[in-house]
Coordinates of C-alpha atoms and ligand atoms in Angstrom, one line a residue:
X1 CA 11.1 -15.2 -21.0
X2 CA 12.7 -12.1 -18.4
X3 CA 12.1 -8.2 -20.0
X4 CA 16.1 -7.5 -19.2
X5 CA 18.0 -10.5 -19.8
X6 CA 15.8 -12.4 -22.2
X7 CA 16.8 -15.5 -21.0
X8 CA 15.6 -16.4 -17.4
X9 CA 12.7 -17.7 -16.1
X10 CA 10.2 -15.0 -15.3
X11 CA 9.5 -15.2 -11.6
X12 CA 7.8 -11.5 -11.1
X13 CA 4.8 -9.2 -13.0
X14 CA 6.1 -5.7 -12.2
X15 CA 2.7 -4.4 -12.8
X16 CA 3.7 0.0 -12.9
X17 CA 6.0 -1.0 -15.2
X18 CA 4.7 -3.5 -17.1
X19 CA 8.1 -5.5 -16.6
X20 CA 8.6 -9.2 -16.7
X21 CA 11.7 -10.0 -14.1
X22 CA 13.5 -13.4 -13.3
X23 CA 15.3 -13.8 -10.3
X24 CA 18.0 -12.5 -10.8
X25 CA 17.0 -9.3 -12.6
X26 CA 14.3 -8.7 -9.6
X27 CA 17.4 -9.5 -7.2
X28 CA 19.2 -6.9 -8.8
X29 CA 16.6 -4.1 -10.0
X30 CA 15.8 -4.7 -6.2
X31 CA 18.7 -3.9 -4.7
X32 CA 19.6 -1.0 -7.0
X33 CA 16.2 0.7 -6.0
X34 CA 17.2 0.3 -2.5
X35 CA 21.0 1.7 -2.9
X36 CA 19.1 4.8 -5.0
X37 CA 17.2 5.4 -2.1
X38 CA 19.5 5.7 0.0
X39 CA 21.5 8.1 -2.6
X40 CA 18.1 10.1 -3.1
X41 CA 17.3 11.0 0.2
X42 CA 21.5 10.8 1.6
X43 CA 20.2 8.2 4.2
X44 CA 23.6 6.6 5.0
X45 CA 26.8 7.8 5.0
X46 CA 30.2 6.2 4.1
X47 CA 31.9 6.0 7.9
X48 CA 28.4 5.2 9.7
X49 CA 27.5 2.5 12.3
X50 CA 24.0 1.6 10.7
X51 CA 21.5 0.0 13.4
X52 CA 19.3 -2.2 11.2
X53 CA 15.6 -2.2 13.2
X54 CA 15.4 -6.3 13.3
X55 CA 11.8 -7.4 14.7
X56 CA 12.5 -10.5 12.6
X57 CA 10.2 -10.3 10.7
X58 CA 10.5 -11.0 7.0
X59 CA 10.5 -7.1 6.0
X60 CA 13.6 -6.7 8.9
X61 CA 15.2 -9.3 8.0
X62 CA 15.0 -8.7 3.5
X63 CA 16.4 -5.0 4.5
X64 CA 19.2 -6.6 7.5
X65 CA 20.3 -8.9 4.1
X66 CA 19.9 -6.2 1.2
X67 CA 22.0 -3.3 3.6
X68 CA 25.0 -5.8 4.3
X69 CA 25.5 -5.9 1.0
X70 CA 25.9 -1.9 0.6
X71 CA 27.6 -1.5 3.7
X72 CA 30.1 -4.4 2.6
X73 CA 31.4 -1.6 0.2
X74 CA 32.3 0.9 2.5
X75 CA 35.0 -0.6 4.8
X76 CA 34.5 2.4 7.1
X77 CA 30.9 1.3 8.0
X78 CA 29.9 -0.9 9.9
X79 CA 26.3 -2.4 10.9
X80 CA 25.1 -4.3 13.8
X81 CA 21.2 -5.5 14.0
X82 CA 19.2 -4.5 16.7
X83 CA 16.4 -6.4 18.2
X84 CA 14.0 -6.1 20.5
X85 CA 12.4 -8.1 22.8
X86 CA 8.8 -6.5 24.4
X87 CA 7.9 -9.4 25.5
X88 CA 4.9 -11.4 23.9
X89 CA 5.3 -15.1 24.0
X90 CA 5.5 -17.7 21.1
X91 CA 5.1 -14.4 18.9
X92 CA 7.9 -12.9 19.6
X93 CA 9.7 -15.8 20.2
X94 CA 9.4 -17.0 16.9
X95 CA 10.2 -13.9 15.6
X96 CA 13.5 -13.7 17.7
X97 CA 14.5 -17.5 16.7
X98 CA 13.6 -16.5 12.9
X99 CA 16.1 -13.5 13.3
X100 CA 18.7 -15.5 15.1
X101 CA 19.1 -18.2 12.6
X102 CA 19.1 -15.9 9.8
X103 CA 21.8 -14.0 11.1
X104 CA 23.9 -16.4 12.1
X105 CA 23.8 -17.8 8.3
X106 CA 24.9 -14.2 7.5
X107 CA 27.8 -14.5 9.5
X108 CA 29.5 -11.9 10.7
X109 CA 26.4 -9.8 11.3
X110 CA 26.8 -8.1 14.9
X111 CA 23.4 -9.3 16.5
X112 CA 22.0 -7.4 19.3
X113 CA 19.3 -7.9 21.8
X114 CA 17.3 -5.8 24.6
X115 CA 14.4 -6.3 25.9
X116 CA 11.0 -4.4 27.8
X117 CA 12.1 -6.1 30.4
X118 CA 15.9 -5.8 31.2
X119 CA 15.2 -2.0 30.5
X120 CA 11.8 -1.4 31.8
X121 CA 11.5 -4.3 34.4
X122 CA 8.6 -5.5 32.9
X123 CA 7.0 -7.8 29.4
X124 CA 4.3 -6.4 27.3
X125 CA 2.6 -9.7 28.3
X126 CA 3.1 -9.0 32.3
X127 CA 1.5 -5.2 31.6
X128 CA -1.2 -6.9 29.8
X129 CA -2.3 -9.8 32.0
X130 CA -2.2 -7.7 35.4
X131 CA -4.4 -5.0 33.7
X132 CA -2.4 -2.4 34.3
X133 CA -2.4 -1.0 30.4
X134 CA -6.6 -1.3 30.8
X135 CA -6.3 0.5 33.8
X136 CA -4.0 3.5 32.0
X137 CA -6.7 3.3 28.9
X138 CA -3.6 2.7 26.8
X139 CA -3.3 -0.3 24.0
X140 CA -1.5 -2.4 24.3
X141 CA 0.0 -1.5 20.6
X142 CA 0.8 2.1 21.9
X143 CA 2.3 1.3 24.9
X144 CA 4.1 -1.0 22.1
X145 CA 4.8 1.3 19.9
X146 CA 6.1 3.8 21.7
X147 CA 8.8 1.5 24.3
X148 CA 9.9 -0.1 21.3
X149 CA 11.2 2.7 20.0
X150 CA 13.0 4.3 23.0
X151 CA 14.2 0.5 23.4
X152 CA 15.5 0.7 20.2
X153 CA 17.1 4.5 20.5
X154 CA 18.7 2.9 24.2
X155 CA 20.6 -0.1 22.3
X156 CA 21.6 2.0 19.1
X157 CA 23.4 4.6 21.7
X158 CA 25.3 2.0 23.7
X159 CA 27.1 0.1 20.7
X160 CA 27.6 3.6 19.2
X161 CA 25.7 4.1 16.3
X162 CA 25.5 7.0 14.1
X163 CA 21.8 6.0 12.0
X164 CA 19.1 3.8 12.9
X165 CA 17.6 1.9 9.7
X166 CA 13.9 0.4 9.4
X167 CA 11.6 -1.8 7.2
X168 CA 9.2 0.7 6.4
X169 CA 8.4 0.3 3.4
X170 CA 6.2 2.3 0.5
X171 CA 3.1 0.9 1.3
X172 CA 4.2 1.9 5.7
X173 CA 4.8 5.1 4.8
X174 CA 1.9 6.0 2.5
X175 CA -0.5 4.3 5.2
X176 CA 1.5 7.0 8.0
X177 CA 0.8 9.9 5.8
X178 CA -3.1 9.2 4.8
X179 CA -3.3 8.5 9.0
X180 CA -1.5 11.7 9.7
X181 CA -3.9 14.2 7.1
X182 CA -6.5 11.7 8.3
X183 CA -5.6 13.1 12.1
X184 CA -4.7 16.9 11.0
X185 CA -1.3 16.4 11.1
X186 CA 0.3 17.2 8.5
X187 CA 3.5 19.2 9.5
X188 CA 5.4 16.1 10.7
X189 CA 9.1 15.9 9.0
X190 CA 9.1 13.9 5.6
X191 CA 9.2 10.1 6.5
X192 CA 12.4 8.0 6.9
X193 CA 14.7 10.7 5.8
X194 CA 18.2 11.7 8.3
X195 CA 17.4 14.5 11.1
X196 CA 20.2 15.3 12.6
X197 CA 18.6 16.8 16.1
X198 CA 20.9 17.1 19.6
X199 CA 20.1 13.9 21.5
X200 CA 18.3 11.5 18.6
X201 CA 19.7 9.2 16.5
X202 CA 18.6 9.6 13.3
X203 CA 16.2 7.2 11.5
X204 CA 16.4 6.2 8.1
X205 CA 14.0 4.2 6.0
X206 CA 15.9 2.6 2.6
X207 CA 12.6 1.0 1.6
X208 CA 10.4 3.5 1.6
X209 CA 10.6 3.8 -2.2
X210 CA 9.6 0.1 -2.8
X211 CA 6.5 -1.5 -2.0
X212 CA 5.5 -4.0 0.5
X213 CA 4.7 -6.8 -2.1
X214 CA 8.7 -6.9 -3.8
X215 CA 9.8 -7.1 -0.4
X216 CA 8.0 -10.3 0.3
X217 CA 9.2 -11.4 -3.0
X218 CA 12.9 -10.5 -2.7
X219 CA 12.7 -12.4 0.9
X220 CA 11.1 -15.6 -0.2
X221 CA 13.5 -15.4 -3.0
X222 CA 16.4 -15.4 -0.2
X223 CA 15.3 -18.0 2.4
X224 CA 14.4 -15.3 4.7
X225 CA 11.8 -16.8 7.1
X226 CA 8.0 -16.0 7.5
X227 CA 6.4 -15.7 11.1
X228 CA 3.5 -18.2 10.9
X229 CA 1.9 -16.3 14.3
X230 CA 0.5 -12.8 14.5
X231 CA 1.0 -10.8 17.3
X232 CA -2.1 -11.7 20.2
X233 CA -2.6 -8.0 20.9
X234 CA -3.2 -6.6 17.1
X235 CA -7.0 -5.7 16.7
X236 CA -8.3 -4.1 13.5
X237 CA -7.4 -0.8 13.3
X238 CA -7.5 2.3 10.9
X239 CA -4.2 1.4 9.7
X240 CA -5.4 -1.6 8.5
X241 CA -8.8 0.2 6.7
X242 CA -6.1 2.2 5.4
X243 CA -3.7 -0.8 3.8
X244 CA -6.8 -2.7 2.6
X245 CA -7.8 0.5 0.5
X246 CA -4.4 1.5 -0.6
X247 CA -3.8 -2.4 -1.5
X248 CA -6.8 -2.5 -4.0
X249 CA -6.5 0.9 -5.1
X250 CA -3.3 0.3 -6.5
X251 CA -3.8 -3.5 -7.7
X252 CA -6.5 -1.6 -9.8
X253 CA -4.1 1.7 -10.3
X254 CA -0.8 0.4 -10.4
X255 CA 1.9 3.2 -9.7
X256 CA -0.2 4.7 -7.1
X257 CA 1.5 4.3 -4.1
X258 CA 4.6 6.3 -5.6
X259 CA 2.3 9.3 -7.1
X260 CA 0.5 9.3 -3.5
X261 CA 4.1 9.3 -1.9
X262 CA 5.4 12.0 -4.3
X263 CA 2.6 14.3 -3.6
X264 CA 2.1 14.1 0.1
X265 CA 6.2 14.9 0.5
X266 CA 5.3 18.1 -1.7
X267 CA 2.7 19.1 0.0
X268 CA 4.2 18.3 3.5
X269 CA 5.1 21.7 5.6
X270 CA 7.5 20.7 8.1
X271 CA 7.1 23.4 11.0
X272 CA 9.9 24.1 13.1
X273 CA 8.6 22.6 16.7
X274 CA 10.8 23.3 19.4
X275 CA 12.2 20.9 21.7
X276 CA 12.6 21.2 25.3
X277 CA 14.3 18.4 27.4
X278 CA 11.6 15.9 28.8
X279 CA 11.5 17.2 32.6
X280 CA 11.7 13.5 33.6
X281 CA 13.9 11.6 31.6
X282 CA 16.2 14.0 29.6
X283 CA 15.0 13.1 25.5
X284 CA 14.1 15.9 23.2
X285 CA 10.4 16.1 23.0
X286 CA 8.0 18.6 22.3
X287 CA 5.9 18.0 25.7
X288 CA 6.5 18.6 29.3
X289 CA 6.6 14.8 29.5
X290 CA 7.7 12.3 26.2
X291 CA 5.5 9.5 25.9
X292 CA 7.8 7.2 26.9
X293 CA 8.2 8.7 30.1
X294 CA 4.0 9.0 30.2
X295 CA 3.2 5.5 29.7
X296 CA 5.4 3.9 32.0
X297 CA 4.0 6.7 34.8
X298 CA 0.2 5.5 33.7
X299 CA 1.5 1.8 34.1
X300 CA 3.2 2.9 38.0
X301 CA 6.1 1.8 36.7
X302 CA 10.1 2.5 37.4
X303 CA 11.9 5.8 35.5
X304 CA 12.2 5.5 31.8
X305 CA 16.4 4.8 31.3
X306 CA 17.9 7.8 29.5
X307 CA 20.7 5.9 28.2
Ligands
LIG401 ZN1 16.7 -11.7 -16.2
LIG402 ZN1 11.0 11.3 29.3

């Protein structure tokens, strides 16, 4: 029997708290934690126009579902799902179809799609296939990550969003903190916390206190589609090594991820790097030329649009 309602059939064992939960109680406590995370870090305001980054993966669709419920309580707010199509055939096509199907079932959610092709003039497949990525000595994942970020910023601005919400989970955030630490990069701002800086749309991560395993469960219980293809450009990375280590550690010592996150956030001392404007596109950056422009220059394609 469920520990909370003493009635429902148990579908989830929350190892770090020892609770056995039915579907209803799991969903309730899951959504409550997201709302608490938003309040704790002051992520959203009553009159925000929220751009939800929806890749079409299960995490992003789960986030969209939760945020739609929360946002509905605030009459002056609005929400728009943004999908960036980087042009990876089969893999991204499936994700976009999943996103479209799920969003159309939700009803009443605005969905905006932008593509690398229309913004930058090429698909990721194009620049991998013609050898431009290899010649530039950059990994496809780096190109993809940096340009996706830029594409999302451009789209968020186009739709007048005041904030971008991403589906990074507790696991993702702890992985990032560890990777930053191993690189000697601990002067970064805490992850997924609203920062109002001129020229930036702030980014928040409402799942940052929610373990990935619970997002998977939530997605499963609420008919969020799962992808069957994996990205053809994914290679074993440092992040995978760290993910495997953390997953095993969390299994043996439940609650570790959360403790690690709070410890890291006590240690992090953000330095106030002064930002200048990118010489090419004008966005605020700590470098002379921003990473997006640098990559586009290496790939020998036309300049990145600013807005
Ligand atoms: Zn229950
Ligand atoms: Zn630039």
